[in-house]
PDB file of C-alpha atoms and ligand atoms in Angstrom:
ATOM      1  CA  MET A   1      84.699 101.098 103.826  1.00 83.00           C
ATOM      2  CA  THR A   2      81.834 100.262 101.562  1.00 83.00           C
ATOM      3  CA  GLY A   3      82.315 100.245  97.833  1.00 86.00           C
ATOM      4  CA  ASP A   4      81.593  98.597  94.539  1.00 87.00           C
ATOM      5  CA  PRO A   5      84.142  95.738  94.167  1.00 89.00           C
ATOM      6  CA  THR A   6      84.103  95.904  90.363  1.00 91.00           C
ATOM      7  CA  GLU A   7      84.769  99.643  90.375  1.00 93.00           C
ATOM      8  CA  LEU A   8      87.492  99.367  92.996  1.00 94.00           C
ATOM      9  CA  GLN A   9      89.135  96.590  90.999  1.00 94.00           C
ATOM     10  CA  GLN A  10      89.036  98.913  87.989  1.00 95.00           C
ATOM     11  CA  VAL A  11      90.884 101.596  89.981  1.00 97.00           C
ATOM     12  CA  VAL A  12      93.695  99.168  90.811  1.00 96.00           C
ATOM     13  CA  MET A  13      93.758  97.827  87.235  1.00 96.00           C
ATOM     14  CA  ASN A  14      93.926 101.278  85.595  1.00 97.00           C
ATOM     15  CA  LEU A  15      96.641 102.531  87.972  1.00 98.00           C
ATOM     16  CA  GLY A  16      98.555  99.249  87.630  1.00 96.00           C
ATOM     17  CA  THR A  17      98.333  99.310  83.827  1.00 95.00           C
ATOM     18  CA  ASN A  18      99.589 102.903  83.661  1.00 96.00           C
ATOM     19  CA  ALA A  19     102.455 101.992  86.008  1.00 96.00           C
ATOM     20  CA  ALA A  20     103.414  98.964  83.914  1.00 94.00           C
ATOM     21  CA  GLN A  21     103.313 101.088  80.746  1.00 94.00           C
ATOM     22  CA  ALA A  22     105.408 103.846  82.365  1.00 96.00           C
ATOM     23  CA  MET A  23     108.034 101.231  83.248  1.00 95.00           C
ATOM     24  CA  ASN A  24     107.997  99.566  79.841  1.00 89.00           C
ATOM     25  CA  SER A  25     107.043  96.423  81.755  1.00 74.00           C
ATOM     26  CA  ARG A  26     110.366  96.459  83.660  1.00 82.00           C
ATOM     27  CA  GLY A  27     110.752  97.923  87.129  1.00 91.00           C
ATOM     28  CA  VAL A  28     109.203  97.842  90.568  1.00 92.00           C
ATOM     29  CA  LEU A  29     105.446  98.177  90.991  1.00 94.00           C
ATOM     30  CA  GLU A  30     104.364  98.458  94.601  1.00 95.00           C
ATOM     31  CA  ILE A  31     100.730  98.222  95.645  1.00 95.00           C
ATOM     32  CA  ALA A  32      99.996  98.872  99.307  1.00 95.00           C
ATOM     33  CA  LEU A  33      96.905  99.299 101.422  1.00 95.00           C
ATOM     34  CA  ASP A  34      96.909 100.793 104.903  1.00 94.00           C
ATOM     35  CA  MET A  35      94.805 102.849 107.268  1.00 94.00           C
ATOM     36  CA  THR A  36      95.756 106.357 108.209  1.00 95.00           C
ATOM     37  CA  GLU A  37      94.395 109.213 110.253  1.00 94.00           C
ATOM     38  CA  ILE A  38      94.546 112.736 108.883  1.00 94.00           C
ATOM     39  CA  VAL A  39      94.566 115.036 111.918  1.00 94.00           C
ATOM     40  CA  GLU A  40      94.403 118.343 110.061  1.00 94.00           C
ATOM     41  CA  ALA A  41      92.806 118.976 106.665  1.00 93.00           C
ATOM     42  CA  GLN A  42      95.423 118.631 103.910  1.00 92.00           C
ATOM     43  CA  ALA A  43      95.808 119.896 100.375  1.00 92.00           C
ATOM     44  CA  LEU A  44      96.530 117.060  97.988  1.00 93.00           C
ATOM     45  CA  SER A  45      97.844 117.350  94.445  1.00 91.00           C
ATOM     46  CA  HIS A  46      94.293 117.036  93.120  1.00 85.00           C
ATOM     47  CA  GLY A  47      91.824 118.186  95.770  1.00 81.00           C
ATOM     48  CA  ASN A  48      91.553 118.575  99.488  1.00 87.00           C
ATOM     49  CA  LEU A  49      91.452 115.961 102.194  1.00 91.00           C
ATOM     50  CA  PRO A  50      89.349 116.787 105.268  1.00 92.00           C
ATOM     51  CA  ALA A  51      90.560 115.476 108.636  1.00 93.00           C
ATOM     52  CA  GLY A  52      89.424 111.952 109.415  1.00 93.00           C
ATOM     53  CA  ARG A  53      90.284 108.285 109.161  1.00 94.00           C
ATOM     54  CA  TYR A  54      91.071 106.907 105.732  1.00 95.00           C
ATOM     55  CA  ILE A  55      91.884 103.708 103.933  1.00 95.00           C
ATOM     56  CA  ARG A  56      94.836 104.498 101.690  1.00 96.00           C
ATOM     57  CA  LEU A  57      95.641 102.651  98.496  1.00 97.00           C
ATOM     58  CA  ALA A  58      99.102 103.402  97.132  1.00 97.00           C
ATOM     59  CA  VAL A  59     100.310 102.401  93.676  1.00 97.00           C
ATOM     60  CA  ARG A  60     103.975 103.237  93.157  1.00 97.00           C
ATOM     61  CA  ASP A  61     106.103 102.654  90.088  1.00 97.00           C
ATOM     62  CA  SER A  62     109.750 103.196  89.171  1.00 96.00           C
ATOM     63  CA  GLY A  63     108.856 104.328  85.657  1.00 96.00           C
ATOM     64  CA  SER A  64     109.248 107.403  83.491  1.00 96.00           C
ATOM     65  CA  GLY A  65     107.524 109.857  85.811  1.00 97.00           C
ATOM     66  CA  MET A  66     105.718 112.971  84.546  1.00 97.00           C
ATOM     67  CA  ASP A  67     106.515 116.632  84.140  1.00 96.00           C
ATOM     68  CA  GLN A  68     104.367 119.312  85.796  1.00 94.00           C
ATOM     69  CA  ALA A  69     102.399 120.117  82.614  1.00 95.00           C
ATOM     70  CA  THR A  70     101.389 116.454  82.197  1.00 96.00           C
ATOM     71  CA  LEU A  71     100.611 116.068  85.895  1.00 95.00           C
ATOM     72  CA  GLU A  72      98.131 118.942  85.719  1.00 93.00           C
ATOM     73  CA  ARG A  73      96.105 117.259  82.960  1.00 94.00           C
ATOM     74  CA  ILE A  74      96.176 113.530  83.757  1.00 96.00           C
ATOM     75  CA  PHE A  75      92.579 113.347  85.019  1.00 95.00           C
ATOM     76  CA  GLU A  76      91.117 115.090  81.958  1.00 93.00           C
ATOM     77  CA  PRO A  77      89.053 112.748  79.807  1.00 90.00           C
ATOM     78  CA  PHE A  78      90.907 111.833  76.586  1.00 90.00           C
ATOM     79  CA  PHE A  79      94.192 113.320  77.818  1.00 94.00           C
ATOM     80  CA  THR A  80      96.948 110.930  76.779  1.00 95.00           C
ATOM     81  CA  THR A  81     100.646 111.157  75.931  1.00 95.00           C
ATOM     82  CA  LYS A  82     100.578 107.734  74.341  1.00 93.00           C
ATOM     83  CA  PRO A  83     100.761 107.268  70.564  1.00 89.00           C
ATOM     84  CA  ALA A  84      97.449 106.944  68.701  1.00 83.00           C
ATOM     85  CA  GLY A  85      95.988 103.501  69.199  1.00 83.00           C
ATOM     86  CA  HIS A  86      97.849 102.967  72.488  1.00 85.00           C
ATOM     87  CA  GLY A  87      95.727 104.971  74.884  1.00 87.00           C
ATOM     88  CA  THR A  88      92.325 106.577  74.911  1.00 91.00           C
ATOM     89  CA  GLY A  89      93.168 108.781  77.868  1.00 93.00           C
ATOM     90  CA  LEU A  90      90.153 107.525  79.765  1.00 93.00           C
ATOM     91  CA  GLY A  91      91.940 105.417  82.408  1.00 95.00           C
ATOM     92  CA  LEU A  92      92.562 108.130  84.958  1.00 96.00           C
ATOM     93  CA  SER A  93      89.357 110.069  84.359  1.00 94.00           C
ATOM     94  CA  THR A  94      87.544 106.803  85.138  1.00 95.00           C
ATOM     95  CA  VAL A  95      89.637 106.406  88.300  1.00 96.00           C
ATOM     96  CA  HIS A  96      88.799 109.964  89.263  1.00 94.00           C
ATOM     97  CA  GLY A  97      85.075 109.390  88.764  1.00 92.00           C
ATOM     98  CA  ILE A  98      85.080 106.190  90.831  1.00 94.00           C
ATOM     99  CA  VAL A  99      87.109 107.748  93.639  1.00 94.00           C
ATOM    100  CA  ALA A 100      84.814 110.782  93.734  1.00 90.00           C
ATOM    101  CA  ALA A 101      81.741 108.517  93.860  1.00 90.00           C
ATOM    102  CA  HIS A 102      83.283 106.831  96.927  1.00 90.00           C
ATOM    103  CA  ARG A 103      83.924 110.272  98.461  1.00 89.00           C
ATOM    104  CA  GLY A 104      87.665 109.710  98.192  1.00 92.00           C
ATOM    105  CA  ALA A 105      90.579 111.888  97.129  1.00 94.00           C
ATOM    106  CA  VAL A 106      93.753 111.407  95.099  1.00 96.00           C
ATOM    107  CA  ASP A 107      97.335 112.508  95.705  1.00 96.00           C
ATOM    108  CA  VAL A 108      99.895 112.115  92.945  1.00 97.00           C
ATOM    109  CA  LYS A 109     103.636 112.528  93.320  1.00 97.00           C
ATOM    110  CA  SER A 110     105.872 112.134  90.320  1.00 97.00           C
ATOM    111  CA  GLN A 111     109.452 112.807  89.331  1.00 96.00           C
ATOM    112  CA  LEU A 112     110.736 112.619  85.788  1.00 96.00           C
ATOM    113  CA  GLY A 113     112.918 109.578  85.344  1.00 94.00           C
ATOM    114  CA  GLN A 114     112.247 108.403  88.917  1.00 95.00           C
ATOM    115  CA  GLY A 115     108.679 107.201  89.048  1.00 97.00           C
ATOM    116  CA  THR A 116     105.204 108.002  90.231  1.00 98.00           C
ATOM    117  CA  THR A 117     103.078 107.363  93.294  1.00 98.00           C
ATOM    118  CA  PHE A 118      99.289 107.509  93.249  1.00 98.00           C
ATOM    119  CA  GLU A 119      97.681 107.560  96.681  1.00 97.00           C
ATOM    120  CA  ILE A 120      93.930 107.128  96.901  1.00 97.00           C
ATOM    121  CA  TYR A 121      92.192 108.029 100.168  1.00 96.00           C
ATOM    122  CA  PHE A 122      88.819 106.431 100.908  1.00 95.00           C
ATOM    123  CA  PRO A 123      86.945 107.631 104.002  1.00 93.00           C
ATOM    124  CA  GLN A 124      86.836 104.942 106.657  1.00 91.00           C
ATOM    125  CA  ILE A 125      83.340 104.041 107.767  1.00 81.00           C
ATOM    126  CA  GLU A 126      82.609 102.712 111.246  1.00 67.00           C
ATOM    127  CA  PRO A 127      81.726  98.978 111.108  1.00 60.00           C
ATOM    128  CA  ALA A 128      78.230  99.589 112.552  1.00 57.00           C
ATOM    129  CA  SER A 129      77.145 102.101 109.899  1.00 52.00           C
ATOM    130  CA  ALA A 130      78.850 100.060 107.165  1.00 50.00           C
ATOM    131  CA  GLN A 131      76.688  97.103 108.144  1.00 49.00           C
ATOM    132  CA  ALA A 132      73.549  99.201 108.089  1.00 50.00           C
ATOM    133  CA  ASP A 133      74.463 100.392 104.578  1.00 50.00           C
ATOM    134  CA  GLU A 134      75.193  96.924 103.234  1.00 49.00           C
ATOM    135  CA  GLY A 135      72.084  95.116 104.425  1.00 49.00           C
ATOM    136  CA  GLU A 136      72.136  91.528 105.729  1.00 48.00           C
ATOM    137  CA  GLY A 137      74.097  88.873 103.866  1.00 49.00           C
ATOM    138  CA  GLU A 138      74.268  90.868 100.694  1.00 51.00           C
ATOM    139  CA  ALA A 139      77.889  90.013  99.900  1.00 56.00           C
ATOM    140  CA  THR A 140      78.892  90.977  96.367  1.00 59.00           C
ATOM    141  CA  GLU A 141      80.773  88.428  94.264  1.00 62.00           C
ATOM    142  CA  VAL A 142      84.199  89.537  93.069  1.00 64.00           C
ATOM    143  CA  PRO A 143      85.129  87.987  89.729  1.00 69.00           C
ATOM    144  CA  VAL A 144      88.231  85.798  90.020  1.00 73.00           C
ATOM    145  CA  GLU A 145      90.870  85.149  87.368  1.00 77.00           C
ATOM    146  CA  TYR A 146      91.699  81.451  87.005  1.00 88.00           C
ATOM    147  CA  GLY A 147      95.078  80.054  86.010  1.00 90.00           C
ATOM    148  CA  ASN A 148      95.882  77.595  83.310  1.00 91.00           C
ATOM    149  CA  GLY A 149      98.342  75.295  85.066  1.00 93.00           C
ATOM    150  CA  GLU A 150     101.079  77.969  85.294  1.00 95.00           C
ATOM    151  CA  THR A 151     103.813  76.916  87.721  1.00 97.00           C
ATOM    152  CA  ILE A 152     104.213  79.240  90.706  1.00 97.00           C
ATOM    153  CA  LEU A 153     107.136  79.037  93.119  1.00 98.00           C
ATOM    154  CA  VAL A 154     105.748  79.807  96.592  1.00 97.00           C
ATOM    155  CA  VAL A 155     108.211  80.753  99.345  1.00 97.00           C
ATOM    156  CA  ASP A 156     107.202  81.416 102.952  1.00 96.00           C
ATOM    157  CA  ASP A 157     109.090  80.395 106.106  1.00 95.00           C
ATOM    158  CA  ASP A 158     105.737  80.009 107.872  1.00 93.00           C
ATOM    159  CA  THR A 159     104.963  76.455 106.733  1.00 94.00           C
ATOM    160  CA  PRO A 160     101.175  76.483 107.333  1.00 92.00           C
ATOM    161  CA  LEU A 161     100.876  79.809 105.477  1.00 93.00           C
ATOM    162  CA  MET A 162     102.968  78.442 102.600  1.00 95.00           C
ATOM    163  CA  GLN A 163     100.704  75.381 102.430  1.00 94.00           C
ATOM    164  CA  LEU A 164      97.606  77.570 102.535  1.00 93.00           C
ATOM    165  CA  ALA A 165      98.945  79.613  99.610  1.00 95.00           C
ATOM    166  CA  GLU A 166      99.620  76.355  97.717  1.00 96.00           C
ATOM    167  CA  GLU A 167      96.066  75.163  98.322  1.00 93.00           C
ATOM    168  CA  MET A 168      94.534  78.471  97.253  1.00 93.00           C
ATOM    169  CA  LEU A 169      96.652  78.664  94.094  1.00 93.00           C
ATOM    170  CA  ALA A 170      95.847  75.042  93.207  1.00 92.00           C
ATOM    171  CA  ALA A 171      92.136  75.788  93.659  1.00 90.00           C
ATOM    172  CA  LEU A 172      92.566  78.730  91.260  1.00 91.00           C
ATOM    173  CA  GLY A 173      94.030  76.486  88.568  1.00 92.00           C
ATOM    174  CA  TYR A 174      97.743  77.115  89.112  1.00 94.00           C
ATOM    175  CA  GLU A 175     100.502  74.574  89.759  1.00 96.00           C
ATOM    176  CA  PRO A 176     102.133  75.660  93.034  1.00 96.00           C
ATOM    177  CA  VAL A 177     105.575  74.461  94.179  1.00 97.00           C
ATOM    178  CA  GLY A 178     106.113  75.488  97.802  1.00 97.00           C
ATOM    179  CA  PHE A 179     109.203  75.890  99.993  1.00 97.00           C
ATOM    180  CA  ASP A 180     109.485  77.068 103.596  1.00 96.00           C
ATOM    181  CA  ARG A 181     113.224  77.780 103.266  1.00 96.00           C
ATOM    182  CA  SER A 182     114.435  80.384 100.791  1.00 96.00           C
ATOM    183  CA  PRO A 183     117.767  78.586 100.035  1.00 96.00           C
ATOM    184  CA  ALA A 184     115.820  75.432  99.114  1.00 97.00           C
ATOM    185  CA  ALA A 185     113.591  77.493  96.814  1.00 97.00           C
ATOM    186  CA  LEU A 186     116.684  79.005  95.168  1.00 97.00           C
ATOM    187  CA  ASN A 187     118.148  75.509  94.626  1.00 97.00           C
ATOM    188  CA  ALA A 188     114.953  74.246  93.027  1.00 97.00           C
ATOM    189  CA  PHE A 189     114.845  77.282  90.776  1.00 97.00           C
ATOM    190  CA  SER A 190     118.531  76.993  89.772  1.00 97.00           C
ATOM    191  CA  ALA A 191     117.953  73.360  88.835  1.00 97.00           C
ATOM    192  CA  ASP A 192     115.302  74.284  86.258  1.00 97.00           C
ATOM    193  CA  PRO A 193     114.809  78.049  85.799  1.00 96.00           C
ATOM    194  CA  GLY A 194     112.496  77.659  82.806  1.00 96.00           C
ATOM    195  CA  ARG A 195     110.005  75.660  84.825  1.00 96.00           C
ATOM    196  CA  PHE A 196     108.503  78.589  86.728  1.00 97.00           C
ATOM    197  CA  ASP A 197     106.097  81.229  85.448  1.00 97.00           C
ATOM    198  CA  LEU A 198     105.938  83.340  88.599  1.00 97.00           C
ATOM    199  CA  VAL A 199     107.364  83.584  92.110  1.00 97.00           C
ATOM    200  CA  LEU A 200     105.262  84.485  95.114  1.00 96.00           C
ATOM    201  CA  THR A 201     107.512  85.085  98.108  1.00 96.00           C
ATOM    202  CA  ASP A 202     107.281  86.324 101.649  1.00 94.00           C
ATOM    203  CA  GLU A 203     109.724  89.135 102.487  1.00 91.00           C
ATOM    204  CA  VAL A 204     110.589  88.559 106.142  1.00 90.00           C
ATOM    205  CA  MET A 205     112.371  85.177 106.313  1.00 93.00           C
ATOM    206  CA  PRO A 206     115.543  83.864 107.975  1.00 92.00           C
ATOM    207  CA  ASP A 207     118.536  82.789 105.777  1.00 91.00           C
ATOM    208  CA  MET A 208     117.528  85.020 102.859  1.00 95.00           C
ATOM    209  CA  THR A 209     114.820  87.718 102.704  1.00 94.00           C
ATOM    210  CA  GLY A 210     112.372  87.889  99.809  1.00 94.00           C
ATOM    211  CA  VAL A 211     114.288  90.837  98.311  1.00 94.00           C
ATOM    212  CA  GLU A 212     117.608  88.936  98.557  1.00 96.00           C
ATOM    213  CA  LEU A 213     116.047  85.843  97.049  1.00 97.00           C
ATOM    214  CA  SER A 214     114.511  87.952  94.237  1.00 96.00           C
ATOM    215  CA  GLY A 215     117.935  89.402  93.420  1.00 96.00           C
ATOM    216  CA  LYS A 216     119.438  85.926  93.106  1.00 97.00           C
ATOM    217  CA  LEU A 217     116.516  84.659  91.026  1.00 97.00           C
ATOM    218  CA  HIS A 218     116.799  87.652  88.695  1.00 96.00           C
ATOM    219  CA  GLU A 219     120.544  86.968  88.254  1.00 96.00           C
ATOM    220  CA  ILE A 220     119.536  83.584  86.881  1.00 97.00           C
ATOM    221  CA  ARG A 221     116.482  84.773  84.903  1.00 96.00           C
ATOM    222  CA  SER A 222     116.026  88.519  84.593  1.00 94.00           C
ATOM    223  CA  ASP A 223     112.530  88.329  83.074  1.00 93.00           C
ATOM    224  CA  LEU A 224     111.043  86.322  85.953  1.00 95.00           C
ATOM    225  CA  PRO A 225     107.957  88.011  87.453  1.00 93.00           C
ATOM    226  CA  ILE A 226     108.149  88.103  91.246  1.00 94.00           C
ATOM    227  CA  VAL A 227     105.455  89.145  93.710  1.00 92.00           C
ATOM    228  CA  LEU A 228     106.771  90.096  97.152  1.00 90.00           C
ATOM    229  CA  MET A 229     104.336  89.878 100.050  1.00 87.00           C
ATOM    230  CA  THR A 230     104.583  90.940 103.613  1.00 83.00           C
ATOM    231  CA  GLY A 231     102.287  91.095 106.580  1.00 74.00           C
ATOM    232  CA  TYR A 232     104.518  93.765 108.076  1.00 67.00           C
ATOM    233  CA  GLY A 233     103.653  97.391 107.444  1.00 57.00           C
ATOM    234  CA  ARG A 234     107.186  98.554 106.701  1.00 54.00           C
ATOM    235  CA  THR A 235     108.155  99.773 103.262  1.00 54.00           C
ATOM    236  CA  LEU A 236     110.073  97.364 101.067  1.00 50.00           C
ATOM    237  CA  ARG A 237     113.268  98.743  99.646  1.00 48.00           C
TER     238      ARG A 237
HETATM  239  N1  ATP B 301     102.198 105.893  86.382  1.00 69.05           N
HETATM  240  C1  ATP B 301     102.370 106.810  85.429  1.00 69.05           C
HETATM  241  N2  ATP B 301     103.623 107.218  85.075  1.00 69.05           N
HETATM  242  C2  ATP B 301     103.811 108.150  84.105  1.00 69.05           C
HETATM  243  N3  ATP B 301     102.805 108.754  83.429  1.00 69.05           N
HETATM  244  C3  ATP B 301     101.544 108.400  83.744  1.00 69.05           C
HETATM  245  C4  ATP B 301     101.256 107.415  84.747  1.00 69.05           C
HETATM  246  N4  ATP B 301      99.917 107.279  84.846  1.00 69.05           N
HETATM  247  C5  ATP B 301      99.389 108.130  83.943  1.00 69.05           C
HETATM  248  N5  ATP B 301     100.355 108.807  83.273  1.00 69.05           N
HETATM  249  C6  ATP B 301     100.143 109.843  82.245  1.00 69.05           C
HETATM  250  O1  ATP B 301      98.789 110.244  82.264  1.00 69.05           O
HETATM  251  C7  ATP B 301      98.199 110.076  80.975  1.00 69.05           C
HETATM  252  C8  ATP B 301      96.736 109.738  81.141  1.00 69.05           C
HETATM  253  O2  ATP B 301      96.561 108.441  81.713  1.00 69.05           O
HETATM  254  P1  ATP B 301      95.229 107.638  81.444  1.00 69.05           P
HETATM  255  O3  ATP B 301      95.308 106.335  82.148  1.00 69.05           O
HETATM  256  O4  ATP B 301      94.063 108.507  81.722  1.00 69.05           O
HETATM  257  O5  ATP B 301      95.238 107.434  79.877  1.00 69.05           O
HETATM  258  P2  ATP B 301      96.181 106.469  79.014  1.00 69.05           P
HETATM  259  O6  ATP B 301      96.901 105.502  79.878  1.00 69.05           O
HETATM  260  O7  ATP B 301      97.026 107.360  78.162  1.00 69.05           O
HETATM  261  O8  ATP B 301      95.133 105.722  78.095  1.00 69.05           O
HETATM  262  P3  ATP B 301      94.117 104.545  78.579  1.00 69.05           P
HETATM  263  O9  ATP B 301      94.240 104.417  80.050  1.00 69.05           O
HETATM  264  O10 ATP B 301      92.779 105.019  78.169  1.00 69.05           O
HETATM  265  O11 ATP B 301      94.582 103.354  77.850  1.00 69.05           O
HETATM  266  C9  ATP B 301      99.044 109.014  80.299  1.00 69.05           C
HETATM  267  O12 ATP B 301      98.989 109.093  78.900  1.00 69.05           O
HETATM  268  C10 ATP B 301     100.434 109.339  80.845  1.00 69.05           C
HETATM  269  O13 ATP B 301     101.011 110.405  80.164  1.00 69.05           O
HETATM  270 MG1   MG B 302      95.839 104.342  81.315  1.00 69.05          MG
END
């Protein structure tokens, strides 16, 4: 697809912030990107989706969810259920505007007490026409957040990938500590749980999967932020 990186980042940020707020900062936030083909035109919660190929961004949370009355108004400018001073109610109307400008559509599913899933569909553009649109070598810079020496536990059974992640994190100003065996990572963490600010772990690993490792880490330190990654398309549960 073609799009404005700053605007697309804003979409992810606004949906992610809402999700975090709906979970009171505790719960599971899942962000996924995949490609999908819609064979027959579909009605979504907020608009219609013509048949075609789409890039789908899903932001799922295990938070408070919404009732039907709220769900019907979420994209209205200044609609908020948050106390005064906590929300302007502009987050989702901004998302809606950006998605519309990219000729996309939004589907929202929510259940009170269970959580919410926002799915954004962006029309897929054939590489040839995308190139024609972009012009030669006109890559747009995406602003990057730098770390401040925070210690990140990196776990991936694929050693070269783990090392690559370490290098990238170090270049971004973080202090990575990598392991290619999940039990070894667990040992290092148990030895000094306060040392780590974040865990970045692969899901599909022998000995202990990322989800299993996360459970054990959370038994030791329940407030530890963990980011699960996987190159496999299956849903994490
Ligand atoms: N993931 C979510 N779970 C539960 N409710 C949500 C979620 N996302 C949005 N909402 C509801 O939709 C309303 C509007 O969201 P929107 O992002 O537009 O505004 P806000 O978050 O209240 O304020 P702002 O984003 O301007 O700080 C929220 O107040 C909330 O009631
Ligand atoms: Mg918001």
